[in-house]
């Protein structure tokens, strides 16, 4: 019988093996930020799984983006305080025919959907020149109207 450390090493050994299959190579990795868990065993398992994901992404030289749980819920449900059941229901609406293999799979799919919605915006931000300065930008229309209105009331 294998001891626990050896079994975990066997699970992670596939990370180092390059299959050379670019059809299944991700171009991005999205993960949910770590949260405080009441159960220390669950926290430890989450940390181990997260470590494997981050190690695999690093070895493949893939950028990792982290999202807060509230942002993930807001991008799927419309509010950052949505319950897990609401997230699952919205995933079924947004992705008809999807078969969720449990709450963890639903969470992972929600993170992926959040990343798919957020990624174009992040790419636009990254394309801005490093010397970009917002000080010279014009204020929003509402602010300009208020300023113009103040000027008229003198």
PDB file of C-alpha atoms in Angstrom:
ATOM      1  CA  UNK A   1       0.000   0.000   0.000  1.00  0.00           C
ATOM      2  CA  UNK A   2       1.299   3.465  -0.924  1.00  0.00           C
ATOM      3  CA  UNK A   3       1.663   6.093   1.739  1.00  0.00           C
ATOM      4  CA  UNK A   4      -0.164   9.406   1.337  1.00  0.00           C
ATOM      5  CA  UNK A   5       2.888  11.464   0.265  1.00  0.00           C
ATOM      6  CA  UNK A   6       3.772   8.935  -2.441  1.00  0.00           C
ATOM      7  CA  UNK A   7       0.193   8.920  -3.761  1.00  0.00           C
ATOM      8  CA  UNK A   8       0.173  12.727  -3.910  1.00  0.00           C
ATOM      9  CA  UNK A   9       3.489  12.660  -5.741  1.00  0.00           C
ATOM     10  CA  UNK A  10       2.042  10.230  -8.269  1.00  0.00           C
ATOM     11  CA  UNK A  11      -0.926  12.530  -8.865  1.00  0.00           C
ATOM     12  CA  UNK A  12       1.325  15.523  -9.483  1.00  0.00           C
ATOM     13  CA  UNK A  13       3.803  13.689 -11.717  1.00  0.00           C
ATOM     14  CA  UNK A  14       1.660  14.282 -14.797  1.00  0.00           C
ATOM     15  CA  UNK A  15       2.333  18.006 -14.475  1.00  0.00           C
ATOM     16  CA  UNK A  16       5.887  17.539 -15.681  1.00  0.00           C
ATOM     17  CA  UNK A  17       4.917  15.387 -18.640  1.00  0.00           C
ATOM     18  CA  UNK A  18       4.389  17.400 -21.820  1.00  0.00           C
ATOM     19  CA  UNK A  19       1.966  15.678 -24.150  1.00  0.00           C
ATOM     20  CA  UNK A  20       2.781  18.100 -26.962  1.00  0.00           C
ATOM     21  CA  UNK A  21      -0.917  18.519 -27.698  1.00  0.00           C
ATOM     22  CA  UNK A  22      -1.498  22.218 -28.358  1.00  0.00           C
ATOM     23  CA  UNK A  23      -5.224  21.599 -28.910  1.00  0.00           C
ATOM     24  CA  UNK A  24      -5.646  21.081 -25.153  1.00  0.00           C
ATOM     25  CA  UNK A  25      -3.116  23.602 -23.905  1.00  0.00           C
ATOM     26  CA  UNK A  26      -4.793  26.478 -22.058  1.00  0.00           C
ATOM     27  CA  UNK A  27      -3.818  30.017 -22.947  1.00  0.00           C
ATOM     28  CA  UNK A  28      -4.991  31.296 -19.560  1.00  0.00           C
ATOM     29  CA  UNK A  29      -5.722  30.039 -16.069  1.00  0.00           C
ATOM     30  CA  UNK A  30      -8.307  31.637 -13.781  1.00  0.00           C
ATOM     31  CA  UNK A  31      -8.652  30.818 -10.093  1.00  0.00           C
ATOM     32  CA  UNK A  32     -10.758  32.091  -7.254  1.00  0.00           C
ATOM     33  CA  UNK A  33      -8.926  33.974  -4.513  1.00  0.00           C
ATOM     34  CA  UNK A  34      -8.343  32.088  -1.283  1.00  0.00           C
ATOM     35  CA  UNK A  35     -10.971  32.584   1.370  1.00  0.00           C
ATOM     36  CA  UNK A  36     -10.969  31.784   5.071  1.00  0.00           C
ATOM     37  CA  UNK A  37     -12.560  28.425   5.762  1.00  0.00           C
ATOM     38  CA  UNK A  38     -13.848  27.229   9.133  1.00  0.00           C
ATOM     39  CA  UNK A  39     -12.706  23.663   8.537  1.00  0.00           C
ATOM     40  CA  UNK A  40      -8.887  23.352   8.631  1.00  0.00           C
ATOM     41  CA  UNK A  41      -8.933  20.061   6.671  1.00  0.00           C
ATOM     42  CA  UNK A  42     -10.885  21.684   3.834  1.00  0.00           C
ATOM     43  CA  UNK A  43      -8.523  24.648   3.843  1.00  0.00           C
ATOM     44  CA  UNK A  44      -5.518  22.332   3.600  1.00  0.00           C
ATOM     45  CA  UNK A  45      -7.034  20.361   0.705  1.00  0.00           C
ATOM     46  CA  UNK A  46      -7.950  23.583  -1.083  1.00  0.00           C
ATOM     47  CA  UNK A  47      -4.383  24.824  -0.646  1.00  0.00           C
ATOM     48  CA  UNK A  48      -2.969  21.587  -2.064  1.00  0.00           C
ATOM     49  CA  UNK A  49      -5.256  21.658  -5.094  1.00  0.00           C
ATOM     50  CA  UNK A  50      -4.532  25.329  -5.667  1.00  0.00           C
ATOM     51  CA  UNK A  51      -0.795  24.644  -5.440  1.00  0.00           C
ATOM     52  CA  UNK A  52      -1.038  21.966  -8.120  1.00  0.00           C
ATOM     53  CA  UNK A  53      -2.978  24.314 -10.422  1.00  0.00           C
ATOM     54  CA  UNK A  54      -0.504  27.165  -9.924  1.00  0.00           C
ATOM     55  CA  UNK A  55       2.476  24.838 -10.400  1.00  0.00           C
ATOM     56  CA  UNK A  56       1.014  23.452 -13.616  1.00  0.00           C
ATOM     57  CA  UNK A  57       0.352  26.956 -14.919  1.00  0.00           C
ATOM     58  CA  UNK A  58       3.871  28.074 -14.029  1.00  0.00           C
ATOM     59  CA  UNK A  59       5.449  25.072 -15.738  1.00  0.00           C
ATOM     60  CA  UNK A  60       3.359  25.730 -18.858  1.00  0.00           C
ATOM     61  CA  UNK A  61       4.200  29.462 -18.649  1.00  0.00           C
ATOM     62  CA  UNK A  62       0.523  30.390 -18.616  1.00  0.00           C
ATOM     63  CA  UNK A  63      -0.686  33.600 -16.982  1.00  0.00           C
ATOM     64  CA  UNK A  64      -2.839  33.084 -13.880  1.00  0.00           C
ATOM     65  CA  UNK A  65      -5.616  35.547 -13.044  1.00  0.00           C
ATOM     66  CA  UNK A  66      -7.295  35.515  -9.645  1.00  0.00           C
ATOM     67  CA  UNK A  67     -10.853  36.661  -9.008  1.00  0.00           C
ATOM     68  CA  UNK A  68     -12.596  37.460  -5.735  1.00  0.00           C
ATOM     69  CA  UNK A  69     -15.594  35.254  -4.978  1.00  0.00           C
ATOM     70  CA  UNK A  70     -17.874  38.311  -5.015  1.00  0.00           C
ATOM     71  CA  UNK A  71     -16.744  39.287  -8.515  1.00  0.00           C
ATOM     72  CA  UNK A  72     -17.339  35.740  -9.774  1.00  0.00           C
ATOM     73  CA  UNK A  73     -20.842  35.718  -8.310  1.00  0.00           C
ATOM     74  CA  UNK A  74     -21.566  39.207  -9.633  1.00  0.00           C
ATOM     75  CA  UNK A  75     -20.491  38.273 -13.159  1.00  0.00           C
ATOM     76  CA  UNK A  76     -22.744  35.201 -13.195  1.00  0.00           C
ATOM     77  CA  UNK A  77     -25.697  36.102 -10.958  1.00  0.00           C
ATOM     78  CA  UNK A  78     -25.634  39.898 -11.062  1.00  0.00           C
ATOM     79  CA  UNK A  79     -24.944  40.355  -7.362  1.00  0.00           C
ATOM     80  CA  UNK A  80     -21.848  39.592  -5.332  1.00  0.00           C
ATOM     81  CA  UNK A  81     -23.924  38.072  -2.556  1.00  0.00           C
ATOM     82  CA  UNK A  82     -25.509  35.313  -4.654  1.00  0.00           C
ATOM     83  CA  UNK A  83     -25.901  31.869  -3.134  1.00  0.00           C
ATOM     84  CA  UNK A  84     -24.354  28.732  -4.649  1.00  0.00           C
ATOM     85  CA  UNK A  85     -27.796  27.587  -5.797  1.00  0.00           C
ATOM     86  CA  UNK A  86     -28.309  30.875  -7.660  1.00  0.00           C
ATOM     87  CA  UNK A  87     -24.930  30.505  -9.367  1.00  0.00           C
ATOM     88  CA  UNK A  88     -25.817  26.971 -10.472  1.00  0.00           C
ATOM     89  CA  UNK A  89     -29.235  28.073 -11.734  1.00  0.00           C
ATOM     90  CA  UNK A  90     -27.727  30.940 -13.753  1.00  0.00           C
ATOM     91  CA  UNK A  91     -25.064  28.641 -15.217  1.00  0.00           C
ATOM     92  CA  UNK A  92     -27.852  26.367 -16.464  1.00  0.00           C
ATOM     93  CA  UNK A  93     -29.593  29.378 -18.030  1.00  0.00           C
ATOM     94  CA  UNK A  94     -26.447  30.880 -19.560  1.00  0.00           C
ATOM     95  CA  UNK A  95     -25.128  27.521 -20.795  1.00  0.00           C
ATOM     96  CA  UNK A  96     -28.148  25.428 -21.817  1.00  0.00           C
ATOM     97  CA  UNK A  97     -27.501  21.718 -21.647  1.00  0.00           C
ATOM     98  CA  UNK A  98     -24.583  22.014 -19.225  1.00  0.00           C
ATOM     99  CA  UNK A  99     -24.309  19.121 -16.796  1.00  0.00           C
ATOM    100  CA  UNK A 100     -22.841  20.295 -13.514  1.00  0.00           C
ATOM    101  CA  UNK A 101     -20.966  17.534 -11.702  1.00  0.00           C
ATOM    102  CA  UNK A 102     -21.498  19.129  -8.304  1.00  0.00           C
ATOM    103  CA  UNK A 103     -20.955  22.427  -6.532  1.00  0.00           C
ATOM    104  CA  UNK A 104     -17.178  22.428  -7.051  1.00  0.00           C
ATOM    105  CA  UNK A 105     -17.577  21.970 -10.798  1.00  0.00           C
ATOM    106  CA  UNK A 106     -20.159  24.774 -10.834  1.00  0.00           C
ATOM    107  CA  UNK A 107     -17.743  27.063  -8.973  1.00  0.00           C
ATOM    108  CA  UNK A 108     -14.970  26.275 -11.461  1.00  0.00           C
ATOM    109  CA  UNK A 109     -17.268  26.955 -14.407  1.00  0.00           C
ATOM    110  CA  UNK A 110     -18.394  30.233 -12.822  1.00  0.00           C
ATOM    111  CA  UNK A 111     -14.753  31.337 -12.470  1.00  0.00           C
ATOM    112  CA  UNK A 112     -14.145  30.436 -16.123  1.00  0.00           C
ATOM    113  CA  UNK A 113     -17.215  32.399 -17.209  1.00  0.00           C
ATOM    114  CA  UNK A 114     -16.136  35.390 -15.107  1.00  0.00           C
ATOM    115  CA  UNK A 115     -12.712  35.265 -16.762  1.00  0.00           C
ATOM    116  CA  UNK A 116     -14.264  35.029 -20.228  1.00  0.00           C
ATOM    117  CA  UNK A 117     -16.265  38.199 -19.499  1.00  0.00           C
ATOM    118  CA  UNK A 118     -13.383  40.061 -17.846  1.00  0.00           C
ATOM    119  CA  UNK A 119     -10.479  39.046 -20.061  1.00  0.00           C
ATOM    120  CA  UNK A 120     -11.141  41.482 -22.954  1.00  0.00           C
ATOM    121  CA  UNK A 121     -11.179  44.387 -20.482  1.00  0.00           C
ATOM    122  CA  UNK A 122      -7.920  43.221 -18.878  1.00  0.00           C
ATOM    123  CA  UNK A 123      -6.338  42.938 -22.329  1.00  0.00           C
ATOM    124  CA  UNK A 124      -7.348  46.516 -23.144  1.00  0.00           C
ATOM    125  CA  UNK A 125      -5.864  47.748 -19.878  1.00  0.00           C
ATOM    126  CA  UNK A 126      -2.630  45.894 -20.565  1.00  0.00           C
ATOM    127  CA  UNK A 127      -2.383  47.500 -23.999  1.00  0.00           C
ATOM    128  CA  UNK A 128      -2.343  51.024 -22.569  1.00  0.00           C
ATOM    129  CA  UNK A 129       1.071  52.673 -22.735  1.00  0.00           C
ATOM    130  CA  UNK A 130       2.906  52.756 -19.417  1.00  0.00           C
ATOM    131  CA  UNK A 131       3.014  56.556 -19.630  1.00  0.00           C
ATOM    132  CA  UNK A 132      -0.804  56.762 -19.836  1.00  0.00           C
ATOM    133  CA  UNK A 133      -1.989  59.450 -17.451  1.00  0.00           C
ATOM    134  CA  UNK A 134      -5.608  59.981 -16.441  1.00  0.00           C
ATOM    135  CA  UNK A 135      -4.962  63.529 -15.173  1.00  0.00           C
ATOM    136  CA  UNK A 136      -5.453  65.002 -18.636  1.00  0.00           C
ATOM    137  CA  UNK A 137      -8.587  62.975 -19.348  1.00  0.00           C
ATOM    138  CA  UNK A 138     -11.879  64.820 -19.606  1.00  0.00           C
ATOM    139  CA  UNK A 139     -14.270  64.291 -16.697  1.00  0.00           C
ATOM    140  CA  UNK A 140     -17.439  62.275 -17.316  1.00  0.00           C
ATOM    141  CA  UNK A 141     -20.349  64.096 -18.980  1.00  0.00           C
ATOM    142  CA  UNK A 142     -22.348  64.229 -15.721  1.00  0.00           C
ATOM    143  CA  UNK A 143     -19.480  66.007 -13.921  1.00  0.00           C
ATOM    144  CA  UNK A 144     -19.078  68.502 -16.782  1.00  0.00           C
ATOM    145  CA  UNK A 145     -22.800  69.268 -16.693  1.00  0.00           C
ATOM    146  CA  UNK A 146     -22.689  69.925 -12.959  1.00  0.00           C
ATOM    147  CA  UNK A 147     -19.720  72.228 -13.403  1.00  0.00           C
ATOM    148  CA  UNK A 148     -21.460  74.017 -16.265  1.00  0.00           C
ATOM    149  CA  UNK A 149     -24.626  74.323 -14.190  1.00  0.00           C
ATOM    150  CA  UNK A 150     -22.722  75.834 -11.287  1.00  0.00           C
ATOM    151  CA  UNK A 151     -21.246  78.398 -13.654  1.00  0.00           C
ATOM    152  CA  UNK A 152     -24.707  79.423 -14.863  1.00  0.00           C
ATOM    153  CA  UNK A 153     -26.116  79.939 -11.353  1.00  0.00           C
ATOM    154  CA  UNK A 154     -23.723  82.730 -10.344  1.00  0.00           C
TER     155      UNK A 154
END
